CSV table of C-alpha atoms in Angstrom, one decimal:
chain,number,residue,atom,x,y,z
A,27,UNK,CA,-35.8,47.8,33.2
A,28,UNK,CA,-32.6,46.3,32.9
A,29,UNK,CA,-31.5,45.4,29.4
A,30,UNK,CA,-29.5,42.4,28.4
A,31,UNK,CA,-27.0,42.1,26.4
A,32,UNK,CA,-26.2,39.1,23.9
A,33,UNK,CA,-23.7,36.9,24.9
A,34,UNK,CA,-21.3,35.8,22.2
A,35,UNK,CA,-19.1,33.3,23.1
A,36,UNK,CA,-15.6,33.5,21.0
A,37,UNK,CA,-14.9,31.1,18.4
A,38,UNK,CA,-11.6,29.5,18.7
A,39,UNK,CA,-9.5,29.4,15.9
A,40,UNK,CA,-9.3,25.1,16.5
A,41,UNK,CA,-12.7,25.7,16.2
A,42,UNK,CA,-13.0,26.8,12.4
A,43,UNK,CA,-10.3,25.0,11.5
A,44,UNK,CA,-12.8,21.7,12.3
A,45,UNK,CA,-15.4,23.6,10.8
A,46,UNK,CA,-13.6,24.4,7.0
A,47,UNK,CA,-12.0,20.5,7.4
A,48,UNK,CA,-15.9,19.6,7.2
A,49,UNK,CA,-17.0,21.6,4.3
A,50,UNK,CA,-13.9,21.0,2.5
A,51,UNK,CA,-14.9,16.9,3.4
A,52,UNK,CA,-18.4,17.6,1.9
A,53,UNK,CA,-17.7,19.3,-1.0
A,54,UNK,CA,-14.9,16.9,-2.1
A,55,UNK,CA,-18.0,13.8,-1.3
A,56,UNK,CA,-20.3,15.7,-3.8
A,57,UNK,CA,-17.8,16.3,-6.6
A,58,UNK,CA,-17.0,12.7,-7.1
A,59,UNK,CA,-21.2,11.5,-6.0
A,60,UNK,CA,-22.1,14.0,-9.3
A,61,UNK,CA,-19.0,12.4,-11.2
A,62,UNK,CA,-20.2,8.9,-10.2
A,63,UNK,CA,-23.8,9.6,-11.2
A,64,UNK,CA,-23.0,11.4,-14.4
A,65,UNK,CA,-20.2,9.7,-16.0
A,66,UNK,CA,-21.2,6.3,-14.5
A,67,UNK,CA,-17.6,6.4,-13.0
A,68,UNK,CA,-16.5,4.4,-9.8
A,69,UNK,CA,-13.1,6.0,-8.8
A,70,UNK,CA,-11.0,5.4,-6.0
A,71,UNK,CA,-10.0,8.9,-3.8
A,72,UNK,CA,-6.5,10.9,-5.1
A,73,UNK,CA,-4.8,11.9,-2.3
A,74,UNK,CA,-1.6,15.0,-2.3
A,75,UNK,CA,0.8,14.5,-0.5
A,76,UNK,CA,2.9,16.6,-2.6
A,77,UNK,CA,3.6,18.8,0.2
A,78,UNK,CA,7.1,18.4,1.2
A,79,UNK,CA,6.3,21.2,4.1
A,80,UNK,CA,3.5,18.9,5.2
A,81,UNK,CA,3.5,19.0,9.5
A,82,UNK,CA,1.5,16.7,12.2
A,83,UNK,CA,-1.3,19.4,13.7
A,84,UNK,CA,-1.3,21.9,10.9
A,85,UNK,CA,-4.9,22.1,8.8
A,86,UNK,CA,-3.6,20.6,6.1
A,87,UNK,CA,-2.6,17.7,7.8
A,88,UNK,CA,-5.7,17.0,9.7
A,89,UNK,CA,-7.8,17.1,5.7
A,90,UNK,CA,-5.5,14.5,4.6
A,91,UNK,CA,-6.2,13.2,7.5
A,92,UNK,CA,-10.0,12.3,7.3
A,93,UNK,CA,-9.5,11.3,3.6
A,94,UNK,CA,-7.1,9.2,4.5
A,95,UNK,CA,-8.7,7.1,7.3
A,96,UNK,CA,-12.3,8.2,4.6
A,97,UNK,CA,-10.7,6.7,2.3
A,98,UNK,CA,-10.0,3.5,4.0
A,99,UNK,CA,-12.7,2.7,5.1
A,100,UNK,CA,-14.4,2.5,2.2
A,101,UNK,CA,-12.2,1.8,-0.3
A,102,UNK,CA,-9.4,-0.2,1.7
A,103,UNK,CA,-6.8,1.9,-0.8
A,104,UNK,CA,-6.5,5.4,-2.2
A,105,UNK,CA,-4.6,6.4,-5.1
A,106,UNK,CA,-1.9,8.9,-3.2
A,107,UNK,CA,-0.4,11.9,-5.6
A,108,UNK,CA,3.8,12.4,-4.9
A,109,UNK,CA,5.6,14.2,-7.5
A,110,UNK,CA,8.6,13.7,-5.4
A,111,UNK,CA,7.8,9.9,-7.8
A,112,UNK,CA,8.6,12.1,-11.3
A,113,UNK,CA,11.7,11.7,-11.0
A,114,UNK,CA,12.5,8.3,-9.6
A,115,UNK,CA,9.8,6.5,-11.6
A,116,UNK,CA,12.4,6.6,-15.5
A,117,UNK,CA,15.2,5.2,-13.5
A,118,UNK,CA,13.5,2.6,-12.0
A,119,UNK,CA,11.5,1.2,-14.6
A,120,UNK,CA,14.8,1.4,-16.9
A,121,UNK,CA,16.1,-0.9,-13.8
A,122,UNK,CA,13.1,-3.2,-13.9
A,123,UNK,CA,13.9,-3.8,-17.7
A,124,UNK,CA,17.1,-4.5,-17.0
A,125,UNK,CA,16.5,-6.7,-14.0
A,126,UNK,CA,13.9,-9.3,-16.3
A,127,UNK,CA,15.9,-9.3,-19.6
A,128,UNK,CA,18.1,-11.4,-17.8
A,129,UNK,CA,18.3,-15.3,-18.6
A,130,UNK,CA,15.7,-17.5,-17.0
A,131,UNK,CA,18.8,-19.4,-15.7
A,132,UNK,CA,20.3,-16.1,-14.3
A,133,UNK,CA,16.9,-14.6,-12.7
A,134,UNK,CA,16.8,-18.7,-10.6
A,135,UNK,CA,20.2,-17.6,-8.9
A,136,UNK,CA,18.4,-15.7,-6.9
A,137,UNK,CA,17.4,-17.4,-3.9
A,138,UNK,CA,15.9,-17.1,-0.3
A,139,UNK,CA,15.4,-19.6,2.8
A,140,UNK,CA,12.5,-17.1,3.2
A,141,UNK,CA,9.6,-17.9,1.0
A,142,UNK,CA,8.5,-13.8,0.7
A,143,UNK,CA,12.1,-13.2,-0.7
A,144,UNK,CA,13.8,-14.2,-4.3
A,145,UNK,CA,13.1,-15.0,-8.1
A,146,UNK,CA,9.1,-16.6,-8.2
A,147,UNK,CA,8.5,-17.1,-11.8
A,148,UNK,CA,8.7,-19.3,-14.9
A,149,UNK,CA,8.0,-19.7,-18.5
A,150,UNK,CA,4.5,-21.1,-18.5
A,151,UNK,CA,3.2,-18.2,-16.3
A,152,UNK,CA,2.4,-13.8,-16.8
A,153,UNK,CA,4.0,-12.6,-13.3
A,154,UNK,CA,7.7,-13.2,-12.4
A,155,UNK,CA,9.3,-10.9,-9.4
A,156,UNK,CA,12.3,-10.8,-7.3
A,157,UNK,CA,11.7,-9.4,-4.0
A,158,UNK,CA,13.9,-8.2,-1.4
A,159,UNK,CA,13.9,-7.2,2.5
A,160,UNK,CA,15.0,-4.1,3.9
A,161,UNK,CA,15.0,-2.6,0.7
A,162,UNK,CA,15.7,1.0,2.2
A,163,UNK,CA,19.6,0.0,2.4
A,164,UNK,CA,21.7,-0.3,-1.1
A,165,UNK,CA,24.4,-2.7,0.7
A,166,UNK,CA,21.1,-5.3,1.2
A,167,UNK,CA,20.1,-4.9,-2.7
A,168,UNK,CA,23.4,-5.5,-2.9
A,169,UNK,CA,24.0,-8.4,-1.0
A,170,UNK,CA,20.6,-10.4,-1.9
A,171,UNK,CA,19.9,-9.6,-5.3
A,172,UNK,CA,22.8,-7.4,-7.4
A,173,UNK,CA,26.3,-9.5,-7.5
A,174,UNK,CA,24.0,-12.5,-7.7
A,175,UNK,CA,22.4,-11.2,-10.3
A,176,UNK,CA,25.7,-9.3,-11.6
A,177,UNK,CA,28.9,-10.9,-10.6
A,178,UNK,CA,30.8,-7.9,-12.1
A,179,UNK,CA,29.0,-5.3,-10.3
A,180,UNK,CA,26.0,-2.7,-10.8
A,181,UNK,CA,25.8,-0.7,-8.1
A,182,UNK,CA,23.5,2.2,-10.1
A,183,UNK,CA,20.9,-1.0,-9.9
A,184,UNK,CA,20.9,-1.2,-6.2
A,185,UNK,CA,21.2,2.5,-5.5
A,186,UNK,CA,18.4,3.5,-7.8
A,187,UNK,CA,16.1,1.1,-6.1
A,188,UNK,CA,17.2,2.1,-2.5
A,189,UNK,CA,16.5,6.0,-3.8
A,190,UNK,CA,12.8,4.1,-4.2
A,191,UNK,CA,12.3,2.7,-1.2
A,192,UNK,CA,13.2,5.4,0.8
A,193,UNK,CA,10.8,7.3,-0.8
A,194,UNK,CA,7.9,4.8,-0.9
A,195,UNK,CA,8.9,4.1,3.1
A,196,UNK,CA,8.7,7.5,3.6
A,197,UNK,CA,5.7,8.3,2.9
A,198,UNK,CA,4.2,5.0,4.2
A,199,UNK,CA,5.2,6.6,7.8
A,200,UNK,CA,3.2,9.9,6.9
A,201,UNK,CA,0.4,7.3,6.3
A,202,UNK,CA,0.7,5.3,9.1
A,203,UNK,CA,0.8,7.9,12.0
A,204,UNK,CA,-2.2,9.8,10.4
A,205,UNK,CA,-4.3,6.6,11.2
A,206,UNK,CA,-2.9,6.0,14.5
A,207,UNK,CA,-3.4,10.4,15.2
A,208,UNK,CA,-7.6,8.9,14.0
A,209,UNK,CA,-7.6,6.1,16.7
A,210,UNK,CA,-6.3,8.6,19.2
A,211,UNK,CA,-3.1,5.7,18.9
A,212,UNK,CA,0.1,8.0,18.4
A,213,UNK,CA,1.9,6.3,21.5
A,214,UNK,CA,2.2,3.5,19.3
A,215,UNK,CA,4.4,4.3,15.8
A,216,UNK,CA,7.1,3.6,17.5
A,217,UNK,CA,6.8,0.0,18.1
A,218,UNK,CA,5.2,-0.5,14.8
A,219,UNK,CA,8.1,1.3,12.7
A,220,UNK,CA,10.8,-0.3,14.6
A,221,UNK,CA,9.2,-3.6,14.1
A,222,UNK,CA,8.7,-3.1,10.0
A,223,UNK,CA,10.8,-4.9,7.6
A,224,UNK,CA,10.1,-2.7,4.6
A,225,UNK,CA,10.4,-5.4,1.7
A,226,UNK,CA,10.8,-4.4,-1.5
A,227,UNK,CA,9.0,-6.4,-4.8
A,228,UNK,CA,9.6,-5.8,-8.5
A,229,UNK,CA,7.4,-6.9,-10.5
A,230,UNK,CA,7.1,-7.2,-14.4
A,231,UNK,CA,3.5,-9.2,-16.0
A,232,UNK,CA,4.6,-10.6,-19.3
A,233,UNK,CA,2.0,-9.8,-22.3
A,234,UNK,CA,-1.0,-11.9,-23.0
A,235,UNK,CA,-0.8,-11.1,-27.1
A,236,UNK,CA,-5.1,-11.3,-26.4
A,237,UNK,CA,-7.8,-8.5,-26.7
A,238,UNK,CA,-9.5,-10.7,-24.1
A,239,UNK,CA,-8.4,-9.9,-20.9
A,240,UNK,CA,-6.4,-12.6,-19.3
A,241,UNK,CA,-5.5,-12.5,-15.4
A,242,UNK,CA,-2.1,-11.8,-14.4
A,243,UNK,CA,-2.4,-12.0,-10.2
A,244,UNK,CA,-5.7,-13.4,-8.7
A,245,UNK,CA,-7.2,-11.8,-5.7
A,246,UNK,CA,-6.2,-11.6,-2.9
A,247,UNK,CA,-5.4,-9.1,-0.3
A,248,UNK,CA,-1.8,-8.8,1.3
A,249,UNK,CA,-0.6,-10.4,4.4
A,250,UNK,CA,1.5,-6.6,5.3
A,251,UNK,CA,0.6,-3.8,7.5
A,252,UNK,CA,0.9,-1.3,4.3
A,253,UNK,CA,1.0,-1.7,0.4
A,254,UNK,CA,2.3,1.0,-1.9
A,255,UNK,CA,2.4,0.0,-5.1
A,256,UNK,CA,4.1,2.5,-8.2
A,257,UNK,CA,3.4,1.0,-12.2
A,258,UNK,CA,5.5,2.2,-13.9
A,259,UNK,CA,4.9,2.2,-17.1
A,260,UNK,CA,1.4,2.6,-18.9
A,261,UNK,CA,0.2,-0.6,-19.1
A,262,UNK,CA,-2.6,-0.4,-16.9
A,263,UNK,CA,-4.6,-4.2,-15.3
A,264,UNK,CA,-5.0,-3.4,-11.7
A,265,UNK,CA,-8.5,-4.1,-10.2
A,266,UNK,CA,-10.1,-3.8,-6.9
A,267,UNK,CA,-13.3,-5.2,-5.4
A,268,UNK,CA,-15.4,-3.0,-4.1
A,269,UNK,CA,-18.2,-3.3,-1.8
A,270,UNK,CA,-20.6,-4.1,-3.9
A,271,UNK,CA,-18.7,-6.6,-5.0
A,272,UNK,CA,-17.6,-5.3,-8.0
A,273,UNK,CA,-14.4,-4.8,-9.7
A,274,UNK,CA,-12.8,-1.2,-10.0
A,275,UNK,CA,-10.3,-0.1,-12.3
A,276,UNK,CA,-7.1,1.1,-11.5
A,277,UNK,CA,-5.7,3.8,-13.2
A,278,UNK,CA,-2.9,5.2,-11.5
A,279,UNK,CA,-1.0,8.7,-12.5
A,280,UNK,CA,2.1,8.7,-13.8
A,281,UNK,CA,3.2,10.3,-10.3
A,282,UNK,CA,1.2,8.8,-7.7
A,283,UNK,CA,1.3,5.4,-5.8
A,284,UNK,CA,-1.9,2.8,-5.1
A,285,UNK,CA,-1.4,2.6,-1.0
A,286,UNK,CA,-3.5,-0.8,0.0
A,287,UNK,CA,-4.3,-1.1,4.0
A,288,UNK,CA,-2.7,-4.9,4.4
A,289,UNK,CA,-4.1,-7.6,6.6
A,290,UNK,CA,-1.6,-7.4,9.4
A,291,UNK,CA,-3.1,-3.9,10.2
A,292,UNK,CA,-6.8,-4.9,9.7
A,293,UNK,CA,-5.6,-7.0,12.2
A,294,UNK,CA,-4.2,-5.0,14.7
A,295,UNK,CA,-6.3,-2.2,14.7
A,296,UNK,CA,-9.6,-5.1,15.7
A,297,UNK,CA,-10.9,-5.0,11.8
A,298,UNK,CA,-11.7,-1.5,12.1
A,299,UNK,CA,-10.2,-0.9,8.5
A,300,UNK,CA,-10.7,-4.0,5.8
A,301,UNK,CA,-7.6,-4.5,3.5
A,302,UNK,CA,-8.6,-4.1,-0.6
A,303,UNK,CA,-9.0,-7.5,-2.5
A,304,UNK,CA,-7.0,-7.1,-5.6
A,305,UNK,CA,-5.9,-8.8,-8.5
A,306,UNK,CA,-4.1,-7.9,-11.9
A,307,UNK,CA,-6.0,-7.8,-15.4
A,308,UNK,CA,-3.8,-8.3,-18.6
A,309,UNK,CA,-4.6,-7.9,-22.1
A,310,UNK,CA,-2.4,-6.3,-25.4
A,311,UNK,CA,0.8,-6.7,-26.3
A,312,UNK,CA,2.7,-5.3,-23.9
A,313,UNK,CA,4.5,-6.0,-21.0
A,314,UNK,CA,3.4,-4.1,-17.3
A,315,UNK,CA,5.9,-3.2,-15.2
A,316,UNK,CA,5.4,-2.4,-11.7
A,317,UNK,CA,7.2,-2.2,-8.0
A,318,UNK,CA,6.2,-1.9,-4.5
A,319,UNK,CA,6.8,-1.3,-0.9
A,320,UNK,CA,5.6,-4.4,1.0
A,321,UNK,CA,6.0,-2.9,4.9
A,322,UNK,CA,5.7,-6.3,6.3
A,323,UNK,CA,6.1,-7.0,10.7
A,324,UNK,CA,9.6,-7.6,10.9
A,325,UNK,CA,10.1,-12.1,12.2
A,326,UNK,CA,9.3,-12.6,15.5
A,327,UNK,CA,7.0,-9.6,16.5
A,328,UNK,CA,4.0,-10.3,18.0
A,329,UNK,CA,1.0,-8.7,16.3
A,330,UNK,CA,-1.7,-7.6,18.4
A,331,UNK,CA,-5.2,-5.6,19.0
A,332,UNK,CA,-4.2,-2.8,21.2
A,333,UNK,CA,-6.5,-2.3,23.8
A,334,UNK,CA,-7.6,0.6,23.5
A,335,UNK,CA,-9.9,-1.0,20.5
A,336,UNK,CA,-11.7,-3.5,23.0
A,337,UNK,CA,-14.5,-2.7,24.9
A,338,UNK,CA,-17.7,-4.2,25.9
A,339,UNK,CA,-19.0,-2.7,22.0
A,340,UNK,CA,-16.7,-4.1,20.3
A,341,UNK,CA,-14.4,-7.5,21.7
A,342,UNK,CA,-11.8,-8.8,20.6
A,343,UNK,CA,-11.9,-10.3,17.1
A,344,UNK,CA,-8.3,-11.7,17.1
A,345,UNK,CA,-5.6,-13.4,19.2
A,346,UNK,CA,-2.3,-12.4,18.8
A,347,UNK,CA,-0.4,-13.7,16.1
A,348,UNK,CA,3.8,-13.8,14.6
A,349,UNK,CA,3.1,-12.9,10.9
A,350,UNK,CA,6.4,-15.5,10.6
A,351,UNK,CA,5.1,-18.4,11.9
A,352,UNK,CA,1.3,-17.8,9.7
A,353,UNK,CA,4.1,-17.4,6.4
A,354,UNK,CA,5.6,-21.0,7.2
A,355,UNK,CA,2.5,-22.6,6.2
A,356,UNK,CA,1.1,-20.2,3.5
A,357,UNK,CA,2.8,-18.4,1.0
A,358,UNK,CA,2.9,-14.9,0.2
A,359,UNK,CA,3.5,-15.3,-3.6
A,360,UNK,CA,-0.3,-15.8,-4.8
A,361,UNK,CA,-0.5,-19.6,-6.3
A,362,UNK,CA,-4.8,-19.4,-6.3
A,363,UNK,CA,-7.2,-16.7,-5.9
A,364,UNK,CA,-9.8,-16.2,-2.6
A,365,UNK,CA,-11.7,-13.8,-1.2
A,366,UNK,CA,-12.0,-15.0,2.6
A,367,UNK,CA,-8.8,-13.8,4.2
A,368,UNK,CA,-6.8,-17.4,5.6
A,369,UNK,CA,-4.8,-14.8,8.2
A,370,UNK,CA,-7.5,-14.1,9.9
A,371,UNK,CA,-9.5,-17.5,9.7
A,372,UNK,CA,-6.1,-18.1,11.2
A,373,UNK,CA,-6.1,-15.5,14.0
A,374,UNK,CA,-9.6,-15.2,14.6
A,375,UNK,CA,-11.3,-15.4,18.0
């Protein structure tokens, strides 16, 4: 009688890697669900990017890529733990305190023909900001901001903010690559990088001197490709609107960025991922300092849905648009709250 031997196919390393990633993701979700049920908590995911040796195609890279995609699908944002931020946090805070302590008439000298740049604020508002483009280059900050506010010079201010921009921009590029890989769109990486303006915005929310929550900045979505926010002191206030229409407090760690998907990238992805509506609510007697990298599509760049994201099941939702043209009629400085995207309405098919 002929004997049959069981045939076993060897499991490849790639298959095991995928299984391990899936198991870790399941465990991660179970832990979050237990915390939410037991403590009645709602928290955005925290993803650790502190490994300076993180490389594409490594098991850790693939795990983080899954987590990033999942976080954007569920919340439109996440908290990115990034230990390299710690050594810059205090110098950046001191630079912003020095900046916003200047007299109002001095800050108002910082003007620009671009609505997204220069100084915005007034004595009657809690919120004020100063912005500049391509801030990863210290000379750009020096030319657009520093020499105007400090005619005698303040090179340490320019270098500190440029160092922050470089750090945030490096993380933004990593996250962008992960998203593109998750959709099989890696070939667009260079195009998107070349068309990105590293716009830096320094922000101060004045103390309302009340225990009642006071609106620091109204509900909105950013028009960016991606936004990376860093809260510089211990004063909380950032909130996001979840899918259930509930406001969630975001209380980031000192070593982390809050990473938000922008409207321009959501449109480029044909709506596959959505950006997070958010606001800042202030209370108490302390000022809040924050700084953000706003990765904008550069002037003249045509934001267009890739053909790979359009088929019979996924028709094109948005027409090509140039953000610069849109901003001529819609200021990126938030003047009134809205939970409907004016940018998506502008380019909707």
